[in-house]
Amino acid sequence: MTQSKLVIRGGRIVDGTGADGYLGDVLIEDGTIVAVGAVGATDAREIDARGMVVAPGFIDIHTHYDPQICWDRLATPSLEHGVTTVVMGNCSLSLAPVRPATSGVEGGKVKLIKMFEKIEDIKQATFDLAVPFNWESFGDYLDHIRPGLGINVGALVGHSAIRYYVMGADSQERIATDAEIEAMCELMRGAMAAGAMGLSTSYVDIDEDGRPVPSRLADMREKIALCKAMAESGRGVLQTVPYFIDIEKQLENIEELGDLSLASGIMCSIAPITYSPVAPENWKRSLAKLEEQRARGAKVFGQSMPRSFDINIILSETSFLLYPVRKWDMLMKLPLAERIIAFGDPVARPVLVEAAERRIMPLLRNMAVGRVYAPENARYLGRKLLDISAETGKSPADVMLDIAVADGLRTEFQIRGAIHADPEIVSIILDHPLIHIGGSDAGAHVTQFCGAGDTCDMIERYVREFGKMSLERAVHRMTGEPARDWGIRGRGTLAPGQAGDVVIFDAATIARGDEIFEDDFPGGANRYVRHATGIDKVIVNGAVVVDKGAYTEARAGVIV
């Protein structure tokens, strides 16, 4: 129920341009801002924003809400954190185009589900219950999710999806023929005409069998052709995830994006650029390579997030951190009852311990015990595995397995502050002109961390706690800049003619809450969520969708 007129009174307007904030009003009519500054008496509904900041709704350019938006048109909990626009379909994965089961092409939706399950941690049972796949084209998918949106959605076409649609199993075996490339380009043109924002690809991801995803088999002629087909619409973005395992390859990926940008005129985005104390110079080299591409005339940006890369491992769920430990990863695929027996097998234990300590010892050194369930594990709550190891005389991996098996594998093992945790360095990355605030992964890896909340974290820590950035700069980085560079038209600033996407918050208290493990996903699946504090209202196209942390009945979101 969109309010036809809404006036926000007396707040500190931080308009998304980077300009100094000022006291004033914002008038919205029929979902569009019509006045900013001093607004006289009106017959509009009024919101008292005195003492609050009034800013454009935040934009999250890197999410994986593609499945969740099918049953949750609010993309919870991102809206609670002031996000009014999400971009999904990142990292080569989208839910369309997809061959119907009657097409005779192997896989179809099964392949997409397996890739999402492996790469983004969305379980098969959730798909079975809540993602109907009653579409084939990308436009059909957008038509399916459009009704009842409470948040604005921008959607990228996944290169792996489009390649598999055209080539089937061959998409993971060889380069494409000219005819296959043209078929992909036709699908790309159709998706752009239907409202897609662009294309996403990947240099690093693997499928459920450990093989490179389809996009990784593409050669440059295919990539250039798709970028040119996208650019025929007069807009478009190419997003990718680099081969971050090897910095030399990551730098090659950035240079290739420069070539693609120069060949097609499109903007390219690579995510994430992070700081790791294990490789302390890599972030500098990545930024330098981005600057080199800009000097060539290419439009290539990186993405980075304000939060440290904190993550949880729960052996009853899934964990991409365990992929390198093949013996563990194989057990993680077993049904839970069998998994408990396998991890508790005393005969297999030495082999499991040796494999973990050979492949992921740095993780084990940084791991602490979070939630526990068995009474005998209560004494370990909050303690590091290394300390328990020294006390018991057992190795850290042995300690981990002892605790986990006693808890039926439900123990939460926490890794905190290992990557992207130094505020001095992270603030330099976040403030670089060729970096966008992104890489949240909201909607993905939901049993390992909650990606939603980066917007609040940015202001809570880098503005208020660390003093590394002005409020105006931080808001600009999360609103006006991504809207401009990603081609999200009519959003990102508070100005007449812009969409009425607004977040009202208390700059002194805005914060992201602690992670909470909930069982609110379809199919009996669990996920981590965070709730925000200090956000008074979130307004989407003139409709108040979140009011003091509670969702309203308003549904005014659109495809952007």
PDB file of N, CA, C and O in Angstrom, residues 255-305:
ATOM      1  N   GLU A 255      43.218  -8.048 -15.643  1.00  0.00           N
ATOM      2  CA  GLU A 255      43.656  -7.547 -16.955  1.00  0.00           C
ATOM      3  C   GLU A 255      42.704  -8.009 -18.054  1.00  0.00           C
ATOM      4  O   GLU A 255      42.393  -7.253 -18.979  1.00  0.00           O
ATOM      5  N   GLU A 256      42.226  -9.238 -17.969  1.00  0.00           N
ATOM      6  CA  GLU A 256      41.274  -9.711 -18.964  1.00  0.00           C
ATOM      7  C   GLU A 256      39.984  -8.904 -18.912  1.00  0.00           C
ATOM      8  O   GLU A 256      39.390  -8.593 -19.955  1.00  0.00           O
ATOM      9  N   LEU A 257      39.542  -8.528 -17.705  1.00  0.00           N
ATOM     10  CA  LEU A 257      38.361  -7.670 -17.598  1.00  0.00           C
ATOM     11  C   LEU A 257      38.608  -6.332 -18.284  1.00  0.00           C
ATOM     12  O   LEU A 257      37.698  -5.763 -18.907  1.00  0.00           O
ATOM     13  N   GLY A 258      39.837  -5.821 -18.169  1.00  0.00           N
ATOM     14  CA  GLY A 258      40.169  -4.595 -18.890  1.00  0.00           C
ATOM     15  C   GLY A 258      40.018  -4.775 -20.392  1.00  0.00           C
ATOM     16  O   GLY A 258      39.468  -3.907 -21.090  1.00  0.00           O
ATOM     17  N   ASP A 259      40.459  -5.919 -20.910  1.00  0.00           N
ATOM     18  CA  ASP A 259      40.314  -6.206 -22.333  1.00  0.00           C
ATOM     19  C   ASP A 259      38.836  -6.274 -22.727  1.00  0.00           C
ATOM     20  O   ASP A 259      38.432  -5.762 -23.783  1.00  0.00           O
ATOM     21  N   LEU A 260      38.031  -6.916 -21.890  1.00  0.00           N
ATOM     22  CA  LEU A 260      36.600  -7.045 -22.183  1.00  0.00           C
ATOM     23  C   LEU A 260      35.910  -5.686 -22.157  1.00  0.00           C
ATOM     24  O   LEU A 260      35.049  -5.392 -22.999  1.00  0.00           O
ATOM     25  N   SER A 261      36.292  -4.849 -21.205  1.00  0.00           N
ATOM     26  CA  SER A 261      35.708  -3.516 -21.129  1.00  0.00           C
ATOM     27  C   SER A 261      36.063  -2.686 -22.352  1.00  0.00           C
ATOM     28  O   SER A 261      35.208  -2.013 -22.941  1.00  0.00           O
ATOM     29  N   LEU A 262      37.319  -2.742 -22.745  1.00  0.00           N
ATOM     30  CA  LEU A 262      37.752  -1.973 -23.913  1.00  0.00           C
ATOM     31  C   LEU A 262      37.106  -2.489 -25.196  1.00  0.00           C
ATOM     32  O   LEU A 262      36.804  -1.715 -26.112  1.00  0.00           O
ATOM     33  N   ALA A 263      36.886  -3.793 -25.269  1.00  0.00           N
ATOM     34  CA  ALA A 263      36.301  -4.375 -26.480  1.00  0.00           C
ATOM     35  C   ALA A 263      34.815  -4.075 -26.616  1.00  0.00           C
ATOM     36  O   ALA A 263      34.292  -4.021 -27.739  1.00  0.00           O
ATOM     37  N   SER A 264      34.133  -3.872 -25.488  1.00  0.00           N
ATOM     38  CA  SER A 264      32.669  -3.745 -25.532  1.00  0.00           C
ATOM     39  C   SER A 264      32.124  -2.441 -24.977  1.00  0.00           C
ATOM     40  O   SER A 264      30.966  -2.096 -25.223  1.00  0.00           O
ATOM     41  N   GLY A 265      32.934  -1.734 -24.193  1.00  0.00           N
ATOM     42  CA  GLY A 265      32.475  -0.489 -23.578  1.00  0.00           C
ATOM     43  C   GLY A 265      31.750  -0.669 -22.262  1.00  0.00           C
ATOM     44  O   GLY A 265      31.323   0.319 -21.655  1.00  0.00           O
ATOM     45  N   ILE A 266      31.625  -1.908 -21.782  1.00  0.00           N
ATOM     46  CA  ILE A 266      30.868  -2.141 -20.552  1.00  0.00           C
ATOM     47  C   ILE A 266      31.760  -1.977 -19.324  1.00  0.00           C
ATOM     48  O   ILE A 266      32.982  -1.991 -19.409  1.00  0.00           O
ATOM     49  N   MET A 267      31.114  -1.814 -18.165  1.00  0.00           N
ATOM     50  CA  MET A 267      31.825  -1.770 -16.890  1.00  0.00           C
ATOM     51  C   MET A 267      31.958  -3.174 -16.343  1.00  0.00           C
ATOM     52  O   MET A 267      31.021  -3.969 -16.421  1.00  0.00           O
ATOM     53  N   CYS A 268      33.129  -3.500 -15.782  1.00  0.00           N
ATOM     54  CA  CYS A 268      33.372  -4.809 -15.190  1.00  0.00           C
ATOM     55  C   CYS A 268      33.647  -4.663 -13.701  1.00  0.00           C
ATOM     56  O   CYS A 268      34.255  -3.691 -13.257  1.00  0.00           O
ATOM     57  N   SER A 269      33.203  -5.652 -12.948  1.00  0.00           N
ATOM     58  CA  SER A 269      33.346  -5.622 -11.491  1.00  0.00           C
ATOM     59  C   SER A 269      33.869  -6.957 -11.007  1.00  0.00           C
ATOM     60  O   SER A 269      33.351  -8.012 -11.394  1.00  0.00           O
ATOM     61  N   ILE A 270      34.899  -6.929 -10.161  1.00  0.00           N
ATOM     62  CA  ILE A 270      35.516  -8.154  -9.660  1.00  0.00           C
ATOM     63  C   ILE A 270      35.447  -8.164  -8.139  1.00  0.00           C
ATOM     64  O   ILE A 270      35.731  -7.159  -7.483  1.00  0.00           O
ATOM     65  N   ALA A 271      35.026  -9.302  -7.570  1.00  0.00           N
ATOM     66  CA  ALA A 271      34.793  -9.362  -6.134  1.00  0.00           C
ATOM     67  C   ALA A 271      35.265 -10.699  -5.569  1.00  0.00           C
ATOM     68  O   ALA A 271      35.056 -11.745  -6.192  1.00  0.00           O
ATOM     69  N   PRO A 272      35.898 -10.649  -4.376  1.00  0.00           N
ATOM     70  CA  PRO A 272      36.205  -9.448  -3.587  1.00  0.00           C
ATOM     71  C   PRO A 272      37.700  -9.129  -3.620  1.00  0.00           C
ATOM     72  O   PRO A 272      38.519  -9.990  -3.936  1.00  0.00           O
ATOM     73  N   ILE A 273      38.025  -7.903  -3.252  1.00  0.00           N
ATOM     74  CA  ILE A 273      39.410  -7.496  -2.994  1.00  0.00           C
ATOM     75  C   ILE A 273      39.537  -7.394  -1.478  1.00  0.00           C
ATOM     76  O   ILE A 273      38.881  -6.559  -0.846  1.00  0.00           O
ATOM     77  N   THR A 274      40.349  -8.243  -0.885  1.00  0.00           N
ATOM     78  CA  THR A 274      40.441  -8.290   0.574  1.00  0.00           C
ATOM     79  C   THR A 274      41.895  -8.303   1.028  1.00  0.00           C
ATOM     80  O   THR A 274      42.809  -8.580   0.245  1.00  0.00           O
ATOM     81  N   TYR A 275      42.065  -8.023   2.328  1.00  0.00           N
ATOM     82  CA  TYR A 275      43.395  -8.067   2.942  1.00  0.00           C
ATOM     83  C   TYR A 275      43.540  -9.337   3.755  1.00  0.00           C
ATOM     84  O   TYR A 275      42.672  -9.686   4.552  1.00  0.00           O
ATOM     85  N   SER A 276      44.649 -10.042   3.551  1.00  0.00           N
ATOM     86  CA  SER A 276      44.963 -11.225   4.347  1.00  0.00           C
ATOM     87  C   SER A 276      46.380 -11.105   4.888  1.00  0.00           C
ATOM     88  O   SER A 276      47.319 -10.829   4.131  1.00  0.00           O
ATOM     89  N   PRO A 277      46.555 -11.287   6.195  1.00  0.00           N
ATOM     90  CA  PRO A 277      47.914 -11.225   6.749  1.00  0.00           C
ATOM     91  C   PRO A 277      48.824 -12.336   6.231  1.00  0.00           C
ATOM     92  O   PRO A 277      50.050 -12.226   6.310  1.00  0.00           O
ATOM     93  N   VAL A 278      48.231 -13.389   5.668  1.00  0.00           N
ATOM     94  CA  VAL A 278      49.035 -14.471   5.094  1.00  0.00           C
ATOM     95  C   VAL A 278      49.711 -14.021   3.796  1.00  0.00           C
ATOM     96  O   VAL A 278      50.804 -14.478   3.464  1.00  0.00           O
ATOM     97  N   ALA A 279      49.053 -13.117   3.066  1.00  0.00           N
ATOM     98  CA  ALA A 279      49.603 -12.559   1.823  1.00  0.00           C
ATOM     99  C   ALA A 279      49.404 -11.045   1.876  1.00  0.00           C
ATOM    100  O   ALA A 279      48.538 -10.492   1.197  1.00  0.00           O
ATOM    101  N   PRO A 280      50.184 -10.349   2.684  1.00  0.00           N
ATOM    102  CA  PRO A 280      49.897  -8.948   3.032  1.00  0.00           C
ATOM    103  C   PRO A 280      50.037  -7.936   1.911  1.00  0.00           C
ATOM    104  O   PRO A 280      49.582  -6.803   2.055  1.00  0.00           O
ATOM    105  N   GLU A 281      50.639  -8.317   0.786  1.00  0.00           N
ATOM    106  CA  GLU A 281      50.819  -7.370  -0.308  1.00  0.00           C
ATOM    107  C   GLU A 281      49.797  -7.548  -1.431  1.00  0.00           C
ATOM    108  O   GLU A 281      49.736  -6.731  -2.353  1.00  0.00           O
ATOM    109  N   ASN A 282      48.994  -8.593  -1.363  1.00  0.00           N
ATOM    110  CA  ASN A 282      48.113  -8.897  -2.488  1.00  0.00           C
ATOM    111  C   ASN A 282      47.094  -7.808  -2.760  1.00  0.00           C
ATOM    112  O   ASN A 282      46.770  -7.509  -3.924  1.00  0.00           O
ATOM    113  N   TRP A 283      46.538  -7.201  -1.709  1.00  0.00           N
ATOM    114  CA  TRP A 283      45.540  -6.147  -1.923  1.00  0.00           C
ATOM    115  C   TRP A 283      46.147  -4.965  -2.657  1.00  0.00           C
ATOM    116  O   TRP A 283      45.488  -4.348  -3.506  1.00  0.00           O
ATOM    117  N   LYS A 284      47.390  -4.638  -2.346  1.00  0.00           N
ATOM    118  CA  LYS A 284      48.059  -3.519  -3.022  1.00  0.00           C
ATOM    119  C   LYS A 284      48.247  -3.842  -4.509  1.00  0.00           C
ATOM    120  O   LYS A 284      48.040  -2.977  -5.373  1.00  0.00           O
ATOM    121  N   ARG A 285      48.631  -5.061  -4.794  1.00  0.00           N
ATOM    122  CA  ARG A 285      48.848  -5.455  -6.181  1.00  0.00           C
ATOM    123  C   ARG A 285      47.536  -5.445  -6.965  1.00  0.00           C
ATOM    124  O   ARG A 285      47.508  -5.048  -8.136  1.00  0.00           O
ATOM    125  N   SER A 286      46.457  -5.840  -6.302  1.00  0.00           N
ATOM    126  CA  SER A 286      45.154  -5.837  -6.982  1.00  0.00           C
ATOM    127  C   SER A 286      44.708  -4.405  -7.278  1.00  0.00           C
ATOM    128  O   SER A 286      44.218  -4.111  -8.376  1.00  0.00           O
ATOM    129  N   LEU A 287      44.862  -3.516  -6.310  1.00  0.00           N
ATOM    130  CA  LEU A 287      44.494  -2.119  -6.541  1.00  0.00           C
ATOM    131  C   LEU A 287      45.355  -1.504  -7.643  1.00  0.00           C
ATOM    132  O   LEU A 287      44.858  -0.747  -8.484  1.00  0.00           O
ATOM    133  N   ALA A 288      46.641  -1.825  -7.634  1.00  0.00           N
ATOM    134  CA  ALA A 288      47.525  -1.295  -8.676  1.00  0.00           C
ATOM    135  C   ALA A 288      47.104  -1.798 -10.055  1.00  0.00           C
ATOM    136  O   ALA A 288      47.150  -1.050 -11.049  1.00  0.00           O
ATOM    137  N   LYS A 289      46.658  -3.046 -10.130  1.00  0.00           N
ATOM    138  CA  LYS A 289      46.213  -3.591 -11.417  1.00  0.00           C
ATOM    139  C   LYS A 289      44.915  -2.928 -11.873  1.00  0.00           C
ATOM    140  O   LYS A 289      44.725  -2.670 -13.074  1.00  0.00           O
ATOM    141  N   LEU A 290      44.017  -2.624 -10.928  1.00  0.00           N
ATOM    142  CA  LEU A 290      42.813  -1.871 -11.283  1.00  0.00           C
ATOM    143  C   LEU A 290      43.178  -0.491 -11.823  1.00  0.00           C
ATOM    144  O   LEU A 290      42.603  -0.026 -12.817  1.00  0.00           O
ATOM    145  N   GLU A 291      44.128   0.167 -11.170  1.00  0.00           N
ATOM    146  CA  GLU A 291      44.566   1.491 -11.635  1.00  0.00           C
ATOM    147  C   GLU A 291      45.195   1.402 -13.028  1.00  0.00           C
ATOM    148  O   GLU A 291      45.010   2.301 -13.871  1.00  0.00           O
ATOM    149  N   GLU A 292      45.926   0.336 -13.270  1.00  0.00           N
ATOM    150  CA  GLU A 292      46.542   0.129 -14.590  1.00  0.00           C
ATOM    151  C   GLU A 292      45.468   0.003 -15.670  1.00  0.00           C
ATOM    152  O   GLU A 292      45.618   0.555 -16.774  1.00  0.00           O
ATOM    153  N   GLN A 293      44.386  -0.704 -15.360  1.00  0.00           N
ATOM    154  CA  GLN A 293      43.311  -0.839 -16.343  1.00  0.00           C
ATOM    155  C   GLN A 293      42.615   0.494 -16.583  1.00  0.00           C
ATOM    156  O   GLN A 293      42.243   0.820 -17.710  1.00  0.00           O
ATOM    157  N   ARG A 294      42.443   1.273 -15.534  1.00  0.00           N
ATOM    158  CA  ARG A 294      41.839   2.601 -15.700  1.00  0.00           C
ATOM    159  C   ARG A 294      42.717   3.468 -16.592  1.00  0.00           C
ATOM    160  O   ARG A 294      42.208   4.219 -17.448  1.00  0.00           O
ATOM    161  N   ALA A 295      44.025   3.370 -16.418  1.00  0.00           N
ATOM    162  CA  ALA A 295      44.948   4.152 -17.246  1.00  0.00           C
ATOM    163  C   ALA A 295      44.851   3.746 -18.718  1.00  0.00           C
ATOM    164  O   ALA A 295      45.099   4.567 -19.609  1.00  0.00           O
ATOM    165  N   ARG A 296      44.476   2.495 -18.972  1.00  0.00           N
ATOM    166  CA  ARG A 296      44.267   2.027 -20.355  1.00  0.00           C
ATOM    167  C   ARG A 296      42.957   2.534 -20.937  1.00  0.00           C
ATOM    168  O   ARG A 296      42.713   2.389 -22.138  1.00  0.00           O
ATOM    169  N   GLY A 297      42.093   3.070 -20.090  1.00  0.00           N
ATOM    170  CA  GLY A 297      40.781   3.520 -20.542  1.00  0.00           C
ATOM    171  C   GLY A 297      39.668   2.539 -20.263  1.00  0.00           C
ATOM    172  O   GLY A 297      38.518   2.767 -20.653  1.00  0.00           O
ATOM    173  N   ALA A 298      39.988   1.432 -19.580  1.00  0.00           N
ATOM    174  CA  ALA A 298      38.984   0.421 -19.258  1.00  0.00           C
ATOM    175  C   ALA A 298      38.228   0.806 -17.990  1.00  0.00           C
ATOM    176  O   ALA A 298      38.768   1.483 -17.112  1.00  0.00           O
ATOM    177  N   LYS A 299      36.988   0.338 -17.907  1.00  0.00           N
ATOM    178  CA  LYS A 299      36.162   0.569 -16.718  1.00  0.00           C
ATOM    179  C   LYS A 299      36.092  -0.737 -15.927  1.00  0.00           C
ATOM    180  O   LYS A 299      35.248  -1.596 -16.190  1.00  0.00           O
ATOM    181  N   VAL A 300      37.024  -0.876 -14.993  1.00  0.00           N
ATOM    182  CA  VAL A 300      37.088  -2.078 -14.162  1.00  0.00           C
ATOM    183  C   VAL A 300      37.152  -1.657 -12.701  1.00  0.00           C
ATOM    184  O   VAL A 300      38.026  -0.882 -12.311  1.00  0.00           O
ATOM    185  N   PHE A 301      36.222  -2.147 -11.913  1.00  0.00           N
ATOM    186  CA  PHE A 301      36.154  -1.845 -10.487  1.00  0.00           C
ATOM    187  C   PHE A 301      36.299  -3.136  -9.682  1.00  0.00           C
ATOM    188  O   PHE A 301      35.954  -4.222 -10.145  1.00  0.00           O
ATOM    189  N   GLY A 302      36.792  -2.996  -8.470  1.00  0.00           N
ATOM    190  CA  GLY A 302      36.773  -4.087  -7.508  1.00  0.00           C
ATOM    191  C   GLY A 302      35.651  -3.886  -6.520  1.00  0.00           C
ATOM    192  O   GLY A 302      35.059  -2.807  -6.434  1.00  0.00           O
ATOM    193  N   GLN A 303      35.346  -4.940  -5.789  1.00  0.00           N
ATOM    194  CA  GLN A 303      34.390  -4.853  -4.689  1.00  0.00           C
ATOM    195  C   GLN A 303      35.083  -5.271  -3.398  1.00  0.00           C
ATOM    196  O   GLN A 303      35.916  -6.176  -3.395  1.00  0.00           O
ATOM    197  N   SER A 304      34.715  -4.610  -2.305  1.00  0.00           N
ATOM    198  CA  SER A 304      35.201  -5.017  -0.994  1.00  0.00           C
ATOM    199  C   SER A 304      34.135  -4.723   0.038  1.00  0.00           C
ATOM    200  O   SER A 304      33.244  -3.892  -0.187  1.00  0.00           O
ATOM    201  N   MET A 305      34.234  -5.393   1.178  1.00  0.00           N
ATOM    202  CA  MET A 305      33.224  -5.244   2.217  1.00  0.00           C
ATOM    203  C   MET A 305      33.877  -4.711   3.491  1.00  0.00           C
ATOM    204  O   MET A 305      35.064  -4.916   3.723  1.00  0.00           O
TER     205      MET A 305
END
